[in-house]
Amino acid sequence: MQKRESAKNPGSAATPAKRGRPVGSIAGSAAASAAAAAADSAAPAFLFGPTLQVPISFADQNNKRIVLALQSGLKSELTWALNTLSLLSFKEKDDLRRDATPLAKIPGLLDALLQVIDDWRDIAIPREYKRSSRLRSFGENSAVTGFGNEYEQTSSVDIPSHPGSTKSWVTEWWFEEDGLFNLDQEGRSEKQQCAVATSNIIRNFSFMPENETIMAQNRHCLETLFQSIEDHYMQDEELITNALETLVNLSPLIDLRIFSSSKPSHIKIKEKDAVHGIIKMLESSIKSWHCAAAELLGRLIINPDNEPFLLSSAAQIYKRLVDLLGANAADSQAAAVGALYNLVEVNIDCRLKLGSERWAVDRLLKLVKTPHPVPEVCRKAVLVLESLVSEPQNRGHLAHHETSFAEILMSEGGRYSDTFARILYELNSRPNNKVVTARGVWGM
């Protein structure tokens, strides 16, 4: 795919960033970043906010203490550890901690952080604590067993707390998790805040290249992240956003087969569950979620080992991506085009399904005609159209737009004239003809 892109546009810009939002997700992102850099260099030093210099060896000297604080479950220790890791996981441009130990390589640190999120999820998910009634037949004629005539079929039983006392207590509290941990509303809120702060730290970890491989190969890490987005209807929005951005950062290294590997599993998740969670995010009305999900799909499909799991839901994916092409938000359109650009390179079946999708060609053309504010998005939309026309079965769908192709081709200053010339040639050539230079056919 990279060879194809470089061959068709040898003068294109450098390879887009590996991590972060999709290209063009923020209109004028390149210009905005350049302007911000220029403003930073021109602004006087006293206008900058306060900065905190962290000693180079701080993490190495306190790594055991940080892990133990996370595992302690004490509010003060957990708060200190999360505050410390929030500072350590954020690197400024002039930070001198380049030779320090990568945070994900500290023994037990990543698992301790993930356990904080798992603990919150365990109390966040509503559960039924009622026990089903069981018929006691053993010793039913004897009162000393406690299961005879004096035993009630309900889940609670009144028993004197001590001899001579008339006060009764309920045995069901042994089976109630809330009673066991004595968590009130304030305690649940604090647990939730700790989980959100932890997800932000893990997200910061994923931006560091030295942490990527460790995190992408950690089954517990991927299970927690995918479980967070699957439980989006009962989780904090910031936690879900952090989980999605972490997965996007790790996506070039993610192999979905890890969920069926021999590595120890902490949460029972299969490959289809992970894909189902991504599709749920793709169908969300929240822009940041469906943009991140589209980018995640586009990056996961690059790995051939992920194709069988993703293509099993191809119909849902294509339909939603085409819907995003017609959205009014430029971010959503850019994310959809980026995902389709990678999907059409997989196999013939992908190109045929997208070509037969209603409004797909029309909306791709509209992005080029309008045009989209980010030129890279327009270029990829044109290349998607070229991929579709390469299949003879798609030419009937594209032939209805032949006039639009010719208008773009003949327009003054047409940036994509060569590509549309090749598209028009494919539409008017016989399937058994060899491709020749379109310039000679159209007189360009």
Tab-separated table of C-alpha atoms in Angstrom:
chain	number	residue	atom	x	y	z
A	1	MET	CA	0.000	0.000	0.000
A	2	GLN	CA	2.834	2.381	0.805
A	3	LYS	CA	4.523	1.444	-2.467
A	4	ARG	CA	1.322	2.179	-4.339
A	5	GLU	CA	0.942	5.554	-2.683
A	6	SER	CA	4.519	6.614	-3.358
A	7	ALA	CA	4.372	5.395	-6.933
A	8	LYS	CA	1.220	7.340	-7.747
A	9	ASN	CA	2.340	10.511	-6.027
A	10	PRO	CA	6.142	10.668	-5.980
A	11	GLY	CA	6.141	14.326	-4.973
A	12	SER	CA	3.875	13.903	-1.956
A	13	ALA	CA	4.771	15.098	1.496
A	14	ALA	CA	6.488	13.057	4.171
A	15	THR	CA	4.821	10.067	5.788
A	16	PRO	CA	2.090	11.216	8.209
A	17	ALA	CA	2.644	10.904	11.927
A	18	LYS	CA	2.319	7.436	13.348
A	19	ARG	CA	0.305	8.476	16.365
A	20	GLY	CA	-2.403	11.064	17.012
A	21	ARG	CA	-5.504	12.117	15.194
A	22	PRO	CA	-6.039	11.201	11.519
A	23	VAL	CA	-4.596	13.462	8.873
A	24	GLY	CA	-6.953	16.367	8.459
A	25	SER	CA	-8.992	15.611	11.565
A	26	ILE	CA	-8.459	19.226	12.551
A	27	ALA	CA	-8.851	21.656	9.716
A	28	GLY	CA	-5.568	23.385	8.980
A	29	SER	CA	-3.748	21.271	11.553
A	30	ALA	CA	-0.389	21.660	9.847
A	31	ALA	CA	-0.790	25.407	9.518
A	32	ALA	CA	-2.042	25.671	13.076
A	33	SER	CA	0.920	23.740	14.468
A	34	ALA	CA	3.356	25.828	12.450
A	35	ALA	CA	1.736	29.024	13.654
A	36	ALA	CA	1.821	27.791	17.240
A	37	ALA	CA	5.500	26.922	16.938
A	38	ALA	CA	6.248	30.344	15.511
A	39	ALA	CA	4.266	32.003	18.286
A	40	ASP	CA	6.126	29.997	20.933
A	41	SER	CA	9.495	31.001	19.542
A	42	ALA	CA	8.487	34.658	19.323
A	43	ALA	CA	6.770	34.930	22.725
A	44	PRO	CA	8.825	36.242	25.651
A	45	ALA	CA	9.821	33.773	28.344
A	46	PHE	CA	7.755	35.403	31.087
A	47	LEU	CA	4.507	34.588	29.238
A	48	PHE	CA	4.979	30.834	29.586
A	49	GLY	CA	3.288	28.970	32.432
A	50	PRO	CA	5.148	27.260	35.281
A	51	THR	CA	7.039	24.076	34.537
A	52	LEU	CA	8.196	21.291	36.830
A	53	GLN	CA	11.637	19.804	36.334
A	54	VAL	CA	11.644	16.124	37.277
A	55	PRO	CA	15.033	14.624	38.229
A	56	ILE	CA	16.359	12.141	35.696
A	57	SER	CA	16.691	9.308	38.203
A	58	PHE	CA	13.406	9.924	40.037
A	59	ALA	CA	11.531	7.033	38.434
A	60	ASP	CA	14.455	4.636	38.878
A	61	GLN	CA	14.823	5.476	42.556
A	62	ASN	CA	11.092	5.330	43.363
A	63	ASN	CA	9.760	2.653	40.996
A	64	LYS	CA	9.140	0.088	43.747
A	65	ARG	CA	7.438	2.656	45.944
A	66	ILE	CA	5.160	3.735	43.098
A	67	VAL	CA	4.073	0.163	42.371
A	68	LEU	CA	3.478	-0.624	46.041
A	69	ALA	CA	1.470	2.589	46.451
A	70	LEU	CA	-0.783	1.599	43.543
A	71	GLN	CA	-1.275	-1.876	44.987
A	72	SER	CA	-1.930	-0.664	48.543
A	73	GLY	CA	-5.464	0.569	47.880
A	74	LEU	CA	-4.965	3.392	50.391
A	75	LYS	CA	-6.387	6.700	49.278
A	76	SER	CA	-3.338	8.825	50.179
A	77	GLU	CA	-0.826	6.392	48.655
A	78	LEU	CA	-2.877	5.937	45.486
A	79	THR	CA	-3.254	9.700	45.053
A	80	TRP	CA	0.500	10.225	45.457
A	81	ALA	CA	1.313	7.498	42.914
A	82	LEU	CA	-1.148	8.810	40.331
A	83	ASN	CA	0.093	12.388	40.708
A	84	THR	CA	3.689	11.232	40.374
A	85	LEU	CA	2.994	9.144	37.272
A	86	SER	CA	1.026	11.989	35.691
A	87	LEU	CA	4.186	14.083	35.886
A	88	LEU	CA	6.538	11.311	34.797
A	89	SER	CA	4.381	10.294	31.829
A	90	PHE	CA	4.362	13.827	30.418
A	91	LYS	CA	7.531	14.881	28.617
A	92	GLU	CA	8.276	18.400	27.522
A	93	LYS	CA	10.402	19.223	24.491
A	94	ASP	CA	13.517	19.996	26.525
A	95	ASP	CA	13.090	17.138	28.985
A	96	LEU	CA	16.367	15.427	29.918
A	97	ARG	CA	14.841	12.072	30.856
A	98	ARG	CA	15.597	10.464	27.498
A	99	ASP	CA	17.933	7.857	28.987
A	100	ALA	CA	15.686	7.017	31.929
A	101	THR	CA	14.025	3.634	32.266
A	102	PRO	CA	10.816	3.492	30.180
A	103	LEU	CA	7.878	3.566	32.534
A	104	ALA	CA	6.199	0.524	30.993
A	105	LYS	CA	9.357	-1.511	31.692
A	106	ILE	CA	9.168	-0.951	35.451
A	107	PRO	CA	8.244	-4.393	36.858
A	108	GLY	CA	4.588	-4.583	37.802
A	109	LEU	CA	3.765	-0.938	37.043
A	110	LEU	CA	1.530	-1.466	34.013
A	111	ASP	CA	-0.411	-4.282	35.679
A	112	ALA	CA	-0.838	-2.201	38.852
A	113	LEU	CA	-2.289	0.668	36.809
A	114	LEU	CA	-4.611	-1.652	34.926
A	115	GLN	CA	-5.821	-3.114	38.203
A	116	VAL	CA	-7.023	0.333	39.308
A	117	ILE	CA	-9.271	0.504	36.227
A	118	ASP	CA	-10.392	-3.099	36.721
A	119	ASP	CA	-11.361	-2.380	40.335
A	120	TRP	CA	-13.528	0.540	39.246
A	121	ARG	CA	-15.166	-1.490	36.496
A	122	ASP	CA	-16.026	-4.233	39.006
A	123	ILE	CA	-18.057	-1.828	41.138
A	124	ALA	CA	-19.370	0.287	38.247
A	125	ILE	CA	-21.143	-2.586	36.508
A	126	PRO	CA	-24.529	-3.214	38.172
A	127	ARG	CA	-24.923	-6.687	39.568
A	128	GLU	CA	-27.703	-8.763	41.081
A	129	TYR	CA	-26.891	-9.877	44.570
A	130	LYS	CA	-30.022	-11.949	45.135
A	131	ARG	CA	-29.514	-15.643	45.614
A	132	SER	CA	-31.961	-18.057	44.127
A	133	SER	CA	-33.867	-20.094	46.676
A	134	ARG	CA	-32.583	-23.625	47.238
A	135	LEU	CA	-34.623	-26.483	48.613
A	136	ARG	CA	-32.996	-27.951	51.721
A	137	SER	CA	-33.839	-31.610	52.029
A	138	PHE	CA	-30.895	-32.791	54.105
A	139	GLY	CA	-31.923	-33.218	57.759
A	140	GLU	CA	-35.329	-31.692	57.201
A	141	ASN	CA	-36.752	-33.572	60.196
A	142	SER	CA	-33.975	-32.415	62.514
A	143	ALA	CA	-33.845	-28.906	63.949
A	144	VAL	CA	-30.178	-29.013	65.008
A	145	THR	CA	-28.861	-28.936	61.460
A	146	GLY	CA	-30.303	-25.502	60.814
A	147	PHE	CA	-31.808	-26.692	57.540
A	148	GLY	CA	-34.966	-28.212	58.890
A	149	ASN	CA	-38.317	-26.696	59.717
A	150	GLU	CA	-36.751	-23.586	61.188
A	151	TYR	CA	-34.966	-22.656	57.937
A	152	GLU	CA	-36.682	-20.107	55.699
A	153	GLN	CA	-36.511	-20.433	51.944
A	154	THR	CA	-35.645	-16.767	51.567
A	155	SER	CA	-32.089	-15.553	51.194
A	156	SER	CA	-31.957	-14.054	54.669
A	157	VAL	CA	-32.443	-15.679	58.041
A	158	ASP	CA	-32.821	-14.170	61.507
A	159	ILE	CA	-30.279	-15.564	63.951
A	160	PRO	CA	-29.496	-14.189	67.408
A	161	SER	CA	-26.200	-12.339	67.386
A	162	HIS	CA	-25.261	-13.835	70.768
A	163	PRO	CA	-27.012	-15.959	73.434
A	164	GLY	CA	-29.819	-14.121	75.145
A	165	SER	CA	-29.993	-11.395	72.506
A	166	THR	CA	-33.128	-10.662	70.563
A	167	LYS	CA	-31.303	-8.618	67.864
A	168	SER	CA	-31.182	-10.352	64.500
A	169	TRP	CA	-28.779	-9.993	61.594
A	170	VAL	CA	-28.970	-10.938	57.941
A	171	THR	CA	-26.587	-13.489	56.456
A	172	GLU	CA	-26.994	-12.029	52.961
A	173	TRP	CA	-24.404	-9.289	53.681
A	174	TRP	CA	-21.670	-11.877	53.159
A	175	PHE	CA	-22.655	-11.977	49.502
A	176	GLU	CA	-22.942	-8.214	48.955
A	177	GLU	CA	-19.847	-6.629	47.471
A	178	ASP	CA	-20.947	-3.103	48.414
A	179	GLY	CA	-21.341	-4.124	52.036
A	180	LEU	CA	-18.008	-5.917	52.057
A	181	PHE	CA	-16.086	-2.859	50.821
A	182	ASN	CA	-18.422	-0.336	52.504
A	183	LEU	CA	-18.484	1.946	49.428
A	184	ASP	CA	-20.833	4.890	49.637
A	185	GLN	CA	-21.563	7.358	46.835
A	186	GLU	CA	-18.567	9.493	47.710
A	187	GLY	CA	-16.274	6.484	47.697
A	188	ARG	CA	-17.537	5.392	44.290
A	189	SER	CA	-16.903	8.882	42.939
A	190	GLU	CA	-13.317	8.806	44.230
A	191	LYS	CA	-12.760	5.374	42.684
A	192	GLN	CA	-14.039	6.706	39.375
A	193	GLN	CA	-11.685	9.693	39.507
A	194	CYS	CA	-8.750	7.371	40.167
A	195	ALA	CA	-9.724	5.200	37.191
A	196	VAL	CA	-9.971	8.229	34.880
A	197	ALA	CA	-6.590	9.544	36.058
A	198	THR	CA	-5.086	6.097	35.495
A	199	SER	CA	-6.479	5.906	31.960
A	200	ASN	CA	-4.902	9.277	31.224
A	201	ILE	CA	-1.517	8.013	32.456
A	202	ILE	CA	-1.779	4.892	30.278
A	203	ARG	CA	-2.677	7.120	27.328
A	204	ASN	CA	0.446	9.203	27.988
A	205	PHE	CA	2.485	5.994	28.088
A	206	SER	CA	1.259	5.065	24.599
A	207	PHE	CA	2.701	8.267	23.117
A	208	MET	CA	6.230	7.185	24.100
A	209	PRO	CA	7.763	4.972	21.385
A	210	GLU	CA	9.740	2.949	23.938
A	211	ASN	CA	6.478	1.834	25.595
A	212	GLU	CA	4.519	0.856	22.483
A	213	THR	CA	5.752	-2.698	21.983
A	214	ILE	CA	5.395	-3.603	25.648
A	215	MET	CA	1.844	-2.309	25.834
A	216	ALA	CA	0.715	-3.770	22.502
A	217	GLN	CA	1.951	-7.229	23.533
A	218	ASN	CA	0.410	-7.085	27.015
A	219	ARG	CA	-2.852	-9.009	26.901
A	220	HIS	CA	-4.107	-7.518	30.165
A	221	CYS	CA	-3.583	-4.013	28.750
A	222	LEU	CA	-5.511	-4.693	25.543
A	223	GLU	CA	-8.290	-6.522	27.390
A	224	THR	CA	-8.803	-3.602	29.773
A	225	LEU	CA	-8.836	-1.058	26.941
A	226	PHE	CA	-11.285	-2.992	24.774
A	227	GLN	CA	-13.501	-3.780	27.766
A	228	SER	CA	-13.654	-0.070	28.587
A	229	ILE	CA	-14.992	0.850	25.160
A	230	GLU	CA	-17.361	-2.123	25.143
A	231	ASP	CA	-18.893	-0.884	28.429
A	232	HIS	CA	-19.200	2.666	27.098
A	233	TYR	CA	-22.826	2.985	28.180
A	234	MET	CA	-21.836	2.815	31.862
A	235	GLN	CA	-18.320	4.292	31.872
A	236	ASP	CA	-17.001	7.832	32.174
A	237	GLU	CA	-16.657	9.591	28.802
A	238	GLU	CA	-13.101	10.714	29.489
A	239	LEU	CA	-12.073	7.162	30.354
A	240	ILE	CA	-13.514	5.885	27.068
A	241	THR	CA	-11.801	8.661	25.096
A	242	ASN	CA	-8.460	7.835	26.718
A	243	ALA	CA	-8.917	4.139	25.979
A	244	LEU	CA	-9.703	4.849	22.314
A	245	GLU	CA	-6.721	7.170	21.868
A	246	THR	CA	-4.441	4.604	23.513
A	247	LEU	CA	-5.638	1.911	21.113
A	248	VAL	CA	-5.117	4.240	18.148
A	249	ASN	CA	-1.542	4.893	19.268
A	250	LEU	CA	-0.832	1.177	19.684
A	251	SER	CA	-2.818	0.025	16.615
A	252	PRO	CA	0.155	-0.464	14.226
A	253	LEU	CA	1.482	-3.121	16.626
A	254	ILE	CA	-1.802	-4.721	17.735
A	255	ASP	CA	-2.461	-8.317	16.687
A	256	LEU	CA	-6.002	-9.370	17.580
A	257	ARG	CA	-4.910	-13.006	17.766
A	258	ILE	CA	-3.481	-12.209	21.196
A	259	PHE	CA	-6.973	-12.773	22.637
A	260	SER	CA	-6.807	-16.447	21.682
A	261	SER	CA	-3.139	-16.919	22.567
A	262	SER	CA	-1.683	-18.806	25.527
A	263	LYS	CA	-0.884	-15.608	27.421
A	264	PRO	CA	-2.693	-15.319	30.764
A	265	SER	CA	-6.091	-13.674	30.483
A	266	HIS	CA	-7.552	-11.310	33.083
A	267	ILE	CA	-10.800	-10.490	31.258
A	268	LYS	CA	-12.481	-12.982	28.955
A	269	ILE	CA	-12.469	-11.157	25.599
A	270	LYS	CA	-12.322	-12.725	22.153
A	271	GLU	CA	-11.408	-11.183	18.818
A	272	LYS	CA	-15.045	-10.735	17.829
A	273	ASP	CA	-15.719	-8.892	21.105
A	274	ALA	CA	-12.918	-6.438	20.353
A	275	VAL	CA	-14.240	-5.795	16.833
A	276	HIS	CA	-17.770	-5.411	18.195
A	277	GLY	CA	-16.555	-2.750	20.622
A	278	ILE	CA	-14.844	-0.826	17.822
A	279	ILE	CA	-18.003	-0.919	15.686
A	280	LYS	CA	-20.048	0.385	18.614
A	281	MET	CA	-17.665	3.316	18.864
A	282	LEU	CA	-17.842	3.834	15.096
A	283	GLU	CA	-21.634	4.064	15.297
A	284	SER	CA	-21.502	6.571	18.141
A	285	SER	CA	-22.807	10.088	17.573
A	286	ILE	CA	-19.882	11.559	19.546
A	287	LYS	CA	-17.439	12.913	16.984
A	288	SER	CA	-14.236	12.170	18.880
A	289	TRP	CA	-15.309	8.554	19.375
A	290	HIS	CA	-16.319	7.674	15.815
A	291	CYS	CA	-13.284	9.503	14.402
A	292	ALA	CA	-10.938	7.520	16.639
A	293	ALA	CA	-12.756	4.261	15.835
A	294	ALA	CA	-12.466	4.900	12.079
A	295	GLU	CA	-8.761	5.590	12.395
A	296	LEU	CA	-8.333	2.492	14.561
A	297	LEU	CA	-10.010	0.311	11.917
A	298	GLY	CA	-7.876	1.816	9.166
A	299	ARG	CA	-4.688	1.036	11.068
A	300	LEU	CA	-5.661	-2.443	12.270
A	301	ILE	CA	-6.511	-3.616	8.745
A	302	ILE	CA	-2.921	-2.950	7.647
A	303	ASN	CA	-1.883	-6.079	9.561
A	304	PRO	CA	-2.931	-9.073	7.409
A	305	ASP	CA	-3.455	-11.179	10.544
A	306	ASN	CA	-6.317	-8.890	11.596
A	307	GLU	CA	-8.176	-9.113	8.273
A	308	PRO	CA	-10.353	-12.198	9.036
A	309	PHE	CA	-11.735	-10.641	12.222
A	310	LEU	CA	-12.449	-7.212	10.730
A	311	LEU	CA	-13.814	-8.322	7.361
A	312	SER	CA	-16.455	-10.491	9.031
A	313	SER	CA	-18.221	-7.210	9.888
A	314	ALA	CA	-17.360	-5.453	6.621
A	315	ALA	CA	-20.980	-4.633	5.751
A	316	GLN	CA	-21.512	-2.654	8.975
A	317	ILE	CA	-18.144	-0.932	8.651
A	318	TYR	CA	-18.657	0.207	5.044
A	319	LYS	CA	-22.170	1.448	5.687
A	320	ARG	CA	-21.115	3.556	8.649
A	321	LEU	CA	-18.014	4.933	6.914
A	322	VAL	CA	-20.100	6.011	3.928
A	323	ASP	CA	-22.507	7.702	6.345
A	324	LEU	CA	-19.568	9.600	7.843
A	325	LEU	CA	-18.564	10.743	4.351
A	326	GLY	CA	-21.854	12.611	4.182
A	327	ALA	CA	-21.445	14.213	7.605
A	328	ASN	CA	-21.037	17.971	7.887
A	329	ALA	CA	-17.960	17.651	10.119
A	330	ALA	CA	-14.629	17.757	8.282
A	331	ASP	CA	-13.044	15.595	11.011
A	332	SER	CA	-15.517	12.763	10.432
A	333	GLN	CA	-15.027	12.922	6.660
A	334	ALA	CA	-11.245	12.801	7.031
A	335	ALA	CA	-11.376	9.802	9.371
A	336	ALA	CA	-13.731	7.909	7.042
A	337	VAL	CA	-11.591	8.553	3.954
A	338	GLY	CA	-8.461	7.442	5.815
A	339	ALA	CA	-10.100	4.162	6.815
A	340	LEU	CA	-11.527	3.500	3.334
A	341	TYR	CA	-8.148	4.246	1.766
A	342	ASN	CA	-6.644	1.306	3.663
A	343	LEU	CA	-9.658	-0.989	3.373
A	344	VAL	CA	-9.831	-0.910	-0.447
A	345	GLU	CA	-6.246	-2.152	-0.594
A	346	VAL	CA	-7.048	-5.415	1.192
A	347	ASN	CA	-8.639	-7.507	-1.583
A	348	ILE	CA	-11.073	-7.495	-4.488
A	349	ASP	CA	-14.054	-8.260	-2.278
A	350	CYS	CA	-13.492	-5.077	-0.271
A	351	ARG	CA	-13.484	-2.953	-3.426
A	352	LEU	CA	-16.615	-4.646	-4.738
A	353	LYS	CA	-18.535	-4.152	-1.484
A	354	LEU	CA	-17.594	-0.500	-1.261
A	355	GLY	CA	-18.396	0.065	-4.943
A	356	SER	CA	-21.888	-1.361	-4.464
A	357	GLU	CA	-22.518	0.723	-1.345
A	358	ARG	CA	-25.098	3.387	-2.049
A	359	TRP	CA	-23.820	6.987	-2.092
A	360	ALA	CA	-20.182	5.884	-1.732
A	361	VAL	CA	-18.981	7.187	-5.116
A	362	ASP	CA	-21.217	10.254	-4.977
A	363	ARG	CA	-19.896	11.358	-1.573
A	364	LEU	CA	-16.270	10.689	-2.475
A	365	LEU	CA	-16.717	12.884	-5.547
A	366	LYS	CA	-18.350	15.574	-3.466
A	367	LEU	CA	-15.283	15.741	-1.212
A	368	VAL	CA	-13.121	16.377	-4.272
A	369	LYS	CA	-15.464	18.926	-5.853
A	370	THR	CA	-16.207	20.965	-2.727
A	371	PRO	CA	-13.223	20.494	-1.937
A	372	HIS	CA	-12.343	19.230	1.530
A	373	PRO	CA	-10.239	21.790	3.448
A	374	VAL	CA	-7.356	19.300	3.792
A	375	PRO	CA	-5.755	18.450	0.404
A	376	GLU	CA	-4.488	15.090	1.684
A	377	VAL	CA	-8.070	13.956	2.256
A	378	CYS	CA	-8.993	14.889	-1.323
A	379	ARG	CA	-5.986	13.025	-2.683
A	380	LYS	CA	-6.913	9.847	-0.801
A	381	ALA	CA	-10.540	10.134	-1.926
A	382	VAL	CA	-9.364	10.257	-5.554
A	383	LEU	CA	-7.146	7.205	-5.035
A	384	VAL	CA	-10.068	5.310	-3.508
A	385	LEU	CA	-12.092	6.036	-6.649
A	386	GLU	CA	-9.214	4.811	-8.802
A	387	SER	CA	-9.068	1.581	-6.793
A	388	LEU	CA	-12.801	1.046	-7.271
A	389	VAL	CA	-12.691	1.524	-11.039
A	390	SER	CA	-9.934	-1.070	-11.359
A	391	GLU	CA	-12.549	-3.794	-10.797
A	392	PRO	CA	-14.732	-4.436	-13.897
A	393	GLN	CA	-17.791	-5.169	-11.727
A	394	ASN	CA	-17.656	-1.638	-10.323
A	395	ARG	CA	-17.581	0.157	-13.644
A	396	GLY	CA	-21.353	0.095	-13.952
A	397	HIS	CA	-21.672	2.019	-10.669
A	398	LEU	CA	-19.015	4.546	-11.659
A	399	ALA	CA	-20.251	5.018	-15.248
A	400	HIS	CA	-23.137	7.166	-13.970
A	401	HIS	CA	-20.570	9.725	-12.808
A	402	GLU	CA	-18.558	9.816	-16.032
A	403	THR	CA	-19.626	13.396	-16.739
A	404	SER	CA	-18.415	14.531	-13.321
A	405	PHE	CA	-15.080	12.807	-13.904
A	406	ALA	CA	-14.692	14.629	-17.216
A	407	GLU	CA	-15.571	17.986	-15.673
A	408	ILE	CA	-12.892	17.596	-13.026
A	409	LEU	CA	-10.433	16.443	-15.648
A	410	MET	CA	-11.016	19.467	-17.881
A	411	SER	CA	-11.242	22.012	-15.085
A	412	GLU	CA	-8.556	24.675	-14.979
A	413	GLY	CA	-5.781	23.948	-12.561
A	414	GLY	CA	-7.036	20.436	-11.949
A	415	ARG	CA	-4.740	18.906	-9.354
A	416	TYR	CA	-5.949	15.368	-9.962
A	417	SER	CA	-6.251	15.446	-13.765
A	418	ASP	CA	-3.902	12.522	-14.331
A	419	THR	CA	-5.782	10.304	-11.908
A	420	PHE	CA	-9.188	11.118	-13.386
A	421	ALA	CA	-7.771	10.527	-16.871
A	422	ARG	CA	-6.839	7.012	-15.794
A	423	ILE	CA	-10.313	6.540	-14.286
A	424	LEU	CA	-12.009	7.616	-17.530
A	425	TYR	CA	-9.769	5.344	-19.545
A	426	GLU	CA	-10.675	2.358	-17.348
A	427	LEU	CA	-14.383	3.139	-17.737
A	428	ASN	CA	-14.165	3.176	-21.545
A	429	SER	CA	-11.728	0.336	-22.114
A	430	ARG	CA	-12.469	-3.344	-22.542
A	431	PRO	CA	-11.606	-5.560	-19.596
A	432	ASN	CA	-8.974	-7.481	-21.563
A	433	ASN	CA	-7.151	-4.367	-22.768
A	434	LYS	CA	-3.812	-3.607	-21.234
A	435	VAL	CA	-3.473	-0.289	-19.467
A	436	VAL	CA	-1.662	2.279	-21.575
A	437	THR	CA	-0.763	5.820	-20.841
A	438	ALA	CA	-3.977	7.805	-20.431
A	439	ARG	CA	-2.237	10.927	-21.623
A	440	GLY	CA	-2.197	9.586	-25.180
A	441	VAL	CA	-5.908	8.732	-25.102
A	442	TRP	CA	-7.186	12.007	-23.725
A	443	GLY	CA	-4.666	14.200	-25.522
A	444	MET	CA	-3.112	15.695	-22.412
